[in-house]
Coordinates of C-alpha atoms and ligand atoms in Angstrom, one line a residue:
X1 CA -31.2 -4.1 -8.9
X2 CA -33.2 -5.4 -11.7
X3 CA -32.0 -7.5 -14.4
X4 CA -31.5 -4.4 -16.4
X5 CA -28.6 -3.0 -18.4
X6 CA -29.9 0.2 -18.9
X7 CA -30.1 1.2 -15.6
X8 CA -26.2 -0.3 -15.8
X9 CA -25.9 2.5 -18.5
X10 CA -27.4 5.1 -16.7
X11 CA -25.3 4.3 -13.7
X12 CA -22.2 4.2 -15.7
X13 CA -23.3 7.6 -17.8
X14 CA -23.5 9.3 -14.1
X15 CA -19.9 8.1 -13.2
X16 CA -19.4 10.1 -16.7
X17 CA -20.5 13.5 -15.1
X18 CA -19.2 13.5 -12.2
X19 CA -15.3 12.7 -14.0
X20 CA -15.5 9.4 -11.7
X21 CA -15.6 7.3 -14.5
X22 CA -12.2 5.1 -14.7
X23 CA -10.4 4.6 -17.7
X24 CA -7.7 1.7 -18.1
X25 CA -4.0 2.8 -19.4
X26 CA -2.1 -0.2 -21.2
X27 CA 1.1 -0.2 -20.8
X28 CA 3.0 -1.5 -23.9
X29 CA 6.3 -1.6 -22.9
X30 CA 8.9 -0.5 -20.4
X31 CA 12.0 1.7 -22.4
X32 CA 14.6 1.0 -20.0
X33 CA 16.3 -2.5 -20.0
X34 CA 16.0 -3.3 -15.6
X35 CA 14.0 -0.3 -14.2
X36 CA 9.9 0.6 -14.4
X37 CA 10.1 4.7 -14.9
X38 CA 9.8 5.0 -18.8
X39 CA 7.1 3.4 -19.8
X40 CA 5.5 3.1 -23.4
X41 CA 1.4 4.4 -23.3
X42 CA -0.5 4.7 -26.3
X43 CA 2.4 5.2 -28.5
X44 CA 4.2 7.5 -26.2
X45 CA 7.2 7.5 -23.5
X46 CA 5.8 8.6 -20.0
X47 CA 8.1 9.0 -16.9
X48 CA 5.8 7.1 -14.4
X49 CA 5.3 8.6 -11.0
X50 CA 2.7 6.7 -10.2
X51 CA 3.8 3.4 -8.8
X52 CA 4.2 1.9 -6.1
X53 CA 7.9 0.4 -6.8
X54 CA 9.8 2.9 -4.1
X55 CA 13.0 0.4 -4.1
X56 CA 13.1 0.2 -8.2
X57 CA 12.5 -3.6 -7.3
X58 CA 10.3 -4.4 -9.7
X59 CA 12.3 -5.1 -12.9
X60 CA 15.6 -5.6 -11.2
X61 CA 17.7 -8.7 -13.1
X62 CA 18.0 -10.7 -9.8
X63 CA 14.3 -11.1 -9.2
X64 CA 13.2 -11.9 -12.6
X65 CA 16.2 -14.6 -12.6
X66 CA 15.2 -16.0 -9.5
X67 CA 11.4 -16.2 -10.8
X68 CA 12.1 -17.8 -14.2
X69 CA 14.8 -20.2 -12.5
X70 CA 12.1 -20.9 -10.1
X71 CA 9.6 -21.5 -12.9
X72 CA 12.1 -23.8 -14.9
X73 CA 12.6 -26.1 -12.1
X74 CA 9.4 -26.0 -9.6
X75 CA 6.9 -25.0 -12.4
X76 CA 4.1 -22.3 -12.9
X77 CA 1.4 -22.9 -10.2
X78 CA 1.1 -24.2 -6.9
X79 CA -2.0 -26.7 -7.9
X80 CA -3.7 -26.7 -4.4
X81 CA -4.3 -24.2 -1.7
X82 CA -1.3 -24.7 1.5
X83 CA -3.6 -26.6 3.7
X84 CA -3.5 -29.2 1.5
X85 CA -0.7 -29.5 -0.6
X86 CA 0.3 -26.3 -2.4
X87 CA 2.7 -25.4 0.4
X88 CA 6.2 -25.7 -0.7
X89 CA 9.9 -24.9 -0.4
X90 CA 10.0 -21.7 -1.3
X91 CA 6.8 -20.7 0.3
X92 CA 8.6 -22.0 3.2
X93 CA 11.3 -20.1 3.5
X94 CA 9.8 -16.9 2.2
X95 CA 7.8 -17.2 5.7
X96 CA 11.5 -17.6 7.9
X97 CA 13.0 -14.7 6.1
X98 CA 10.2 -12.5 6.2
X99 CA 9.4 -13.3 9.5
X100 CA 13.4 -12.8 10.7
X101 CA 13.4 -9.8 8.4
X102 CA 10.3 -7.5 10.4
X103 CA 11.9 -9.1 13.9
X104 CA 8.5 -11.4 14.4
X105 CA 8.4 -15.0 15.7
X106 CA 6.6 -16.0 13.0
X107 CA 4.7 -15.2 9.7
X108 CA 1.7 -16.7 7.0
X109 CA 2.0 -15.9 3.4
X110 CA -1.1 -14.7 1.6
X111 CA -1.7 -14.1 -1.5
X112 CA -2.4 -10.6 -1.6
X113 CA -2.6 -7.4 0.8
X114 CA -6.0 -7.2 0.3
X115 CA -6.9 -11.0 1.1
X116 CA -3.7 -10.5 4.5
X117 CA -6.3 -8.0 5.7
X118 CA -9.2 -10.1 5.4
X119 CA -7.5 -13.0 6.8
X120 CA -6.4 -10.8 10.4
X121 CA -9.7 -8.9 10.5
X122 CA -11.9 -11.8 10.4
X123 CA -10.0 -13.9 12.3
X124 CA -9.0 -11.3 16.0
X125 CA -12.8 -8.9 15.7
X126 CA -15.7 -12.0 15.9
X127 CA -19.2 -10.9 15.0
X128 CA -20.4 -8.6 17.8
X129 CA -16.7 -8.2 18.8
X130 CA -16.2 -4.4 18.7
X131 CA -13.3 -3.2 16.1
X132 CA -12.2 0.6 15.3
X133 CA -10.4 1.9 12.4
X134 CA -8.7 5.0 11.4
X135 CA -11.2 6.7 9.0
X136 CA -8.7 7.2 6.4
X137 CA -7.5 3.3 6.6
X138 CA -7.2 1.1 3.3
X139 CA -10.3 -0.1 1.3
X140 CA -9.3 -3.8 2.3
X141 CA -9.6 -2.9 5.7
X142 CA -12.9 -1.5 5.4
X143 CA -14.2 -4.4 3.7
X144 CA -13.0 -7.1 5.6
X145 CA -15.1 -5.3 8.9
X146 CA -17.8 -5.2 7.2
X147 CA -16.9 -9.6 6.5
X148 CA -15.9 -10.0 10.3
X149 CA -19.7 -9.1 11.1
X150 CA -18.0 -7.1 14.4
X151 CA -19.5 -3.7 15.3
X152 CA -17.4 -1.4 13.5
X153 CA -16.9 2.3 14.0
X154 CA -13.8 4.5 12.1
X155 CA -12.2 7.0 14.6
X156 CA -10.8 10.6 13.3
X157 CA -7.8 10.2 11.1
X158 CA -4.9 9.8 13.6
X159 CA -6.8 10.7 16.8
X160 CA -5.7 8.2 19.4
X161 CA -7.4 10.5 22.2
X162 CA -10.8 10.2 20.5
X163 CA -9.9 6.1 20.1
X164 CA -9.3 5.8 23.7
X165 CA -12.2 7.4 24.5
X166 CA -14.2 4.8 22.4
X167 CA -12.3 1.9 24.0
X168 CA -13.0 2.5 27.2
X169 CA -15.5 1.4 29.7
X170 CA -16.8 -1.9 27.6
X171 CA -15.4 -5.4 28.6
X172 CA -16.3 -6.7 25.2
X173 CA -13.3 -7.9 23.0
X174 CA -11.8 -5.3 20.9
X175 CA -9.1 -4.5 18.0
X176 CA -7.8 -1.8 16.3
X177 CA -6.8 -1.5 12.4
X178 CA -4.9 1.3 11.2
X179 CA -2.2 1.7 8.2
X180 CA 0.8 2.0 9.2
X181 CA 1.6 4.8 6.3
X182 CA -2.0 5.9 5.1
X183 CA -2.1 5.1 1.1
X184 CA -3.6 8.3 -0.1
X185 CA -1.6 10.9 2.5
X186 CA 1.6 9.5 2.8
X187 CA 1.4 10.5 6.7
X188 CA 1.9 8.2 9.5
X189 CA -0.4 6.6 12.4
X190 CA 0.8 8.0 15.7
X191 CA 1.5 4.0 16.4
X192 CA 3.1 4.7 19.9
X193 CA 0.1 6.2 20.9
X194 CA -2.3 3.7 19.6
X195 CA -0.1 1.0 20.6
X196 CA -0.2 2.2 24.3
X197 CA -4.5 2.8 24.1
X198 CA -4.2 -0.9 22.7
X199 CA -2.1 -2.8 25.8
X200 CA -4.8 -0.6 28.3
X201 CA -7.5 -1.6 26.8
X202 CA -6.0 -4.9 26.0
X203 CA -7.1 -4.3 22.7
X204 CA -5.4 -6.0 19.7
X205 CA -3.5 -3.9 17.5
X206 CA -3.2 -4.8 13.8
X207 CA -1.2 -2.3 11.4
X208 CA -1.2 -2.8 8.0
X209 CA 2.3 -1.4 6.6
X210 CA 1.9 -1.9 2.6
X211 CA 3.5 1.8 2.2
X212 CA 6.3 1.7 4.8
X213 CA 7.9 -2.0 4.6
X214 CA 11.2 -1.7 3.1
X215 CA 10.9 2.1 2.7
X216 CA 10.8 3.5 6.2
X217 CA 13.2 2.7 9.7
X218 CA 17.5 2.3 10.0
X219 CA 17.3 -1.0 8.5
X220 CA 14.1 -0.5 6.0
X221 CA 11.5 -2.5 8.3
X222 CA 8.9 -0.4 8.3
X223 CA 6.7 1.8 10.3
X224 CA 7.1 -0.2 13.6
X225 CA 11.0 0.4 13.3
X226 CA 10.8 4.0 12.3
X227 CA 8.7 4.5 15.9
X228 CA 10.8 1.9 17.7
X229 CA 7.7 -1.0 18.4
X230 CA 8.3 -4.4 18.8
X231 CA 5.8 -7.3 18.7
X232 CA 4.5 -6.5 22.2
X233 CA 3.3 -3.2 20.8
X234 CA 2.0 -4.6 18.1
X235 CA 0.8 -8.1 17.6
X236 CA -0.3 -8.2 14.6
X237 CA 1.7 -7.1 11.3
X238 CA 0.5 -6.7 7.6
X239 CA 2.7 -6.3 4.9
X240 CA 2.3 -6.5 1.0
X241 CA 5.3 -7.7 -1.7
X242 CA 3.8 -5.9 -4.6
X243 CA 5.4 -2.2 -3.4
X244 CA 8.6 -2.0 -2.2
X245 CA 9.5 -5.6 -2.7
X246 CA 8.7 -5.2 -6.6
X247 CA 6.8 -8.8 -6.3
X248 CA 3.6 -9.9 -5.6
X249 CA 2.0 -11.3 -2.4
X250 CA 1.4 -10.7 1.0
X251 CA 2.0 -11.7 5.1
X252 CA 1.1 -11.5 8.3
X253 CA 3.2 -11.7 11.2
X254 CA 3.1 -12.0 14.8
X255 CA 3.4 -13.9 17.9
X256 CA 3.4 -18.1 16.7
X257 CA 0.2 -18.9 18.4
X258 CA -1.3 -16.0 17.0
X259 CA -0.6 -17.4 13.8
X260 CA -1.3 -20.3 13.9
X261 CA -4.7 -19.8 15.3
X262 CA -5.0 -17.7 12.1
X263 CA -3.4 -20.3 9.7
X264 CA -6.5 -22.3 11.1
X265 CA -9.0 -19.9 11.3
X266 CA -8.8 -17.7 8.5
X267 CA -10.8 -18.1 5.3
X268 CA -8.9 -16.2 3.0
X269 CA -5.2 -18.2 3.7
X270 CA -7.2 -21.6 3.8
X271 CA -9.9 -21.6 0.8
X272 CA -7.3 -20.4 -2.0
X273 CA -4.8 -21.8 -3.8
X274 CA -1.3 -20.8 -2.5
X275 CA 0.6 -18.3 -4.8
X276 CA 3.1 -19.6 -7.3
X277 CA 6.4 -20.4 -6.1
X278 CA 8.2 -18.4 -8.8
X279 CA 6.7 -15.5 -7.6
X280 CA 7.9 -16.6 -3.6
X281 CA 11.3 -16.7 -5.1
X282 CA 11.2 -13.1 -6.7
X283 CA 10.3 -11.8 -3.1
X284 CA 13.1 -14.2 -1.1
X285 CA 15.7 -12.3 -3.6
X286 CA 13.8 -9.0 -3.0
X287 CA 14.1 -9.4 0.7
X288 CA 17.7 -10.1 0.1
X289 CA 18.8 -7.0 -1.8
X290 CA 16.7 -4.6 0.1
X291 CA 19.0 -6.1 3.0
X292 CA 21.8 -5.6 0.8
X293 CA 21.1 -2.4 -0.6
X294 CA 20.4 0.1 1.7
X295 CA 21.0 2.6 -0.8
X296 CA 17.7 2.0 -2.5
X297 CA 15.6 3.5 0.6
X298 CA 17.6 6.3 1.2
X299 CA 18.0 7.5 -2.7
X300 CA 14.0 7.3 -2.6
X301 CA 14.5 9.5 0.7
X302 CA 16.5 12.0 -0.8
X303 CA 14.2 12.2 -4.2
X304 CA 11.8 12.7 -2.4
X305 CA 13.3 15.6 0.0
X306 CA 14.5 17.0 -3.7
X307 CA 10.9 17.1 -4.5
X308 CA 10.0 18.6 -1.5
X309 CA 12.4 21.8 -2.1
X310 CA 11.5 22.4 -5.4
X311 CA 7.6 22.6 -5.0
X312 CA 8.9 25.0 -1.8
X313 CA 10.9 26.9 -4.5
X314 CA 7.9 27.2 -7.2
X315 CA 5.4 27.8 -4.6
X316 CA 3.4 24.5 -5.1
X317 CA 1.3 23.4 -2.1
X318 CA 2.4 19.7 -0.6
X319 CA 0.9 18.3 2.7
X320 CA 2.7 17.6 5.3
X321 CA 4.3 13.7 3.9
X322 CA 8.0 12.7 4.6
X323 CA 7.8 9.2 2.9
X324 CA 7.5 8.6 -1.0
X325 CA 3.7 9.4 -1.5
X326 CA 3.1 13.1 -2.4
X327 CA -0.4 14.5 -2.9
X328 CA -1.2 17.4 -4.4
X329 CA -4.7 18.5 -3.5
X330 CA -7.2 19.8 -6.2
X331 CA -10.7 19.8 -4.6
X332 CA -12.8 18.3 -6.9
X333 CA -12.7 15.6 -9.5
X334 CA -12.8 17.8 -12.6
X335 CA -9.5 19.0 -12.2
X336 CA -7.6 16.0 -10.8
X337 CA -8.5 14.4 -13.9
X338 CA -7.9 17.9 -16.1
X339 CA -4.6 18.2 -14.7
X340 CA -3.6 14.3 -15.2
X341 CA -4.3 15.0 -18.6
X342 CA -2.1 18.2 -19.1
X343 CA 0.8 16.2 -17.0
X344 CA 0.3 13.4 -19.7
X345 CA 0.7 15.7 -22.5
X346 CA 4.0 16.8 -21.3
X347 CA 5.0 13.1 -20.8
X348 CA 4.4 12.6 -17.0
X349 CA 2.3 9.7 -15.7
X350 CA 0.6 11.0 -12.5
X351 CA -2.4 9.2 -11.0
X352 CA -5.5 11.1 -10.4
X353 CA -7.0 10.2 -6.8
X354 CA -10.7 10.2 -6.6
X355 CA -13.6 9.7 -3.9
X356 CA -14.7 6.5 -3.5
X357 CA -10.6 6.3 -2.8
X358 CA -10.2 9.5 -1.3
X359 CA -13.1 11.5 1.0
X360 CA -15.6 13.7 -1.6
X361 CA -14.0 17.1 -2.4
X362 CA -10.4 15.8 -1.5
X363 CA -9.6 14.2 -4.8
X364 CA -6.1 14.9 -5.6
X365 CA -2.9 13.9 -7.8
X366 CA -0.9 11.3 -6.0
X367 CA 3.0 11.5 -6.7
X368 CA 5.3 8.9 -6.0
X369 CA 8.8 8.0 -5.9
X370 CA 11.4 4.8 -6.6
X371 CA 15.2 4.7 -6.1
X372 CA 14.9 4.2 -10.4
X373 CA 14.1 7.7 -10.6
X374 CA 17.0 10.4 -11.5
X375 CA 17.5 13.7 -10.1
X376 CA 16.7 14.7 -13.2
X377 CA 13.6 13.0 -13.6
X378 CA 12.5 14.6 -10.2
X379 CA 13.4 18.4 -11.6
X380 CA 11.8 17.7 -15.1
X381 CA 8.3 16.6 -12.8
X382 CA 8.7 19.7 -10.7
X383 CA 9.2 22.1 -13.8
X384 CA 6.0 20.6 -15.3
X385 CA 4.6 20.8 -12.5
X386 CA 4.7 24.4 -11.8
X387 CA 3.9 24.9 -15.4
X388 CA 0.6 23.1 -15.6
X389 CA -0.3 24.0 -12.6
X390 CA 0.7 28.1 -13.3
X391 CA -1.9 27.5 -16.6
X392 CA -4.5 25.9 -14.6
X393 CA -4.8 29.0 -12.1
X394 CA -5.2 30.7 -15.2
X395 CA -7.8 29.2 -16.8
X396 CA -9.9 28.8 -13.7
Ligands
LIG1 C1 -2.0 -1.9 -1.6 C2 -2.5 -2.0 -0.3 C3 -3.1 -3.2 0.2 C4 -3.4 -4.4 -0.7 O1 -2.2 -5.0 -1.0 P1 -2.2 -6.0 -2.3 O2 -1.0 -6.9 -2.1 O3 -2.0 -5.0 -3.4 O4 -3.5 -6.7 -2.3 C5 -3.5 -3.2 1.5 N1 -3.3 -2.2 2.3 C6 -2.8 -1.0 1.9 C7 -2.6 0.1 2.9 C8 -2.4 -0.9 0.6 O5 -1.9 0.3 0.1

């Protein structure tokens, strides 16, 4: 492109038409004194179901003592990147407990999801390597194949048959990306299956399990434990703190060489400066009272199972999602956003899903539940649901 705003302006006035335009909320304030769910919007209280804090983590007392305390004694910033010498105590033993926590020998702490994706693409699919990913897996994912320079081709959502076929008969390297829960859908990878195409075709798995670490399995570990998979099944591990956990930051985990060929190899852990320790700290005390609180994951279970009956009840449409993300499907753009709006009127904050995100035509209102929320607050969402939805089919 030219050095020319207009053509910025036109571009932008297009995003306009097509209601793809994005538009920034502020959030003033939070009402409630420890939990994220009322928040303050342009002079108005909105119950948020549109975050990602599915253990009510996120303003809980303990982590915001352990980050200031942190702060107070260890300072704000880490001041050089860990290969150098930003790596410190808490980073430290964030990696042991994380790593004892999701059963793995070892694990690197990144700085975000985003840059933990990078770092495990680029590092196990070389250029020319051949990689595959699920077509509906995260944006980070995408990008970072399109960094590693491998030959990249996206498989059917969830269709470990049409994988295998794809796997076969080549002797070049190979790996295989998939989210563990898909973002967008709530669903699940079939991992079993695509863990078994993987050891055949000695293929390296990686999962990336932003959406089911802390939230899904007996003891809140995730995808891998909710299908019973170890480490064998699948080497690779990627897991975010800025859901669940209520923090900020990101890992890896696997097998120790396997880390630390990528602690030495990958761009994205070694040419950044290593996240604040205060921020570590939050996530060792989030680790610790998702351990202790088992509570947390199943109350967002049950929310969401109470959100499931009473669209059954009023006849609203879900897909077929058993963890805390709940689409509603609109079909085009126009009425996501149209429908936001209407939900924002009556004092729910809802996030309208659109393509690039989401596949053109399947744009969507994306739902979402946290231990924080109350019964109540699930009945009130339904009711306005049904409502704005009842007036939309009457408009149309
Ligand atoms: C949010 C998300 C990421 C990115 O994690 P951040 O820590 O927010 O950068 C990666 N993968 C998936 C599937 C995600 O949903």
């Amino acid at each position: 492109m030219l050095r020319d705003l207009s053509a910025l302006e036109a571009a932008l006035a297009d995003l306009d038409s097509k209601q793809l335009r994005r538009r920034r909320l502020t959030v003033d304030a939070f009402v409630d004194a420890d939990s994220a769910v009322r928040v303050r919007v342009e002079g108005r209280t909105l119950l948020n179901f549109s975050s990602n804090d599915y253990l009510g983590l996120s303003r809980h007392p303990m982590l915001c003592e352990a980050m200031s305390a942190c702060a107070l004694s260890q300072g704000s910033g880490s001041a050089a990147a860990h290969l150098i010498s930003g790596h410190a105590r808490e980073h430290a033993a964030l990696e042991t407990e994380i790593a004892a926590f999701v059963g793995r020998e070892r694990a690197l702490l990144l700085s975000t999801g985003y840059m933990a994706n990078l770092a495990a693409i680029t590092v196990l699919a070389s250029r020319g390597e051949r990689l595959f990913l699920d077509r509906l897996n995260h944006a980070s994912l995408i990008d970072a194949a399109l960094l590693s320079g491998a030959r990249f081709r996206r498989y059917p959502h969830g269709d470990f048959e049409a994988l295998s076929r794809m796997l076969a008969g080549s002797a070049t390297a190979a790996a295989v990306a998939s989210d563990g829960v898909f973002s967008m859908d709530g669903d699940l990878a079939p991992l079993a299956q695509l863990a078994s195409t993987c050891r055949q075709n000695r293929a390296w798995l990686i999962v990336d399990d932003a959406h089911g670490l802390g939230v899904l399995g007996a003891g809140g570990r995730g995808t891998l434990e909710h299908f019973h998979l170890n480490e064998d099944d699948v080497p690779l591990l990627v897991g975010t703190f800025g859901k669940a956990f209520g923090s900020f930051g990101a890992f890896v985990a696997g097998p120790g060489t396997l880390i630390e060929y990528l602690m030495q190899k990958a761009r994205p852990y070694i040419y950044t400066t290593a996240l604040p320790q205060p921020v570590a700290a939050a996530t060792r005390a989030a680790i610790a009272l998702a351990l202790r609180e088992p509570w947390r994951r199943e109350r967002v279970s049950a929310l969401t199972q109470r959100f499931r009956a009473g669209c059954e009840r009023e006849g609203i449409a879900l897909s077929a999602s058993a963890t805390p993300i709940q689409p509603i499907l609109t079909g085009s753009s126009a009425r996501a956003v149209s429908l936001q709006q209407a939900l924002m009127g009556a004092g729910f904050l809802v996030s309208a899903i659109r393509p690039p995100t989401v596949p053109a035509n399947t744009s969507r209102l994306r739902i979402t539940f946290s231990a924080s929320h109350s019964e109540q607050d699930v009945d009130a969402l339904v009711a306005a649901l049904a409502e704005t939805l009842y007036r939309d089919t009457l408009s149309a």
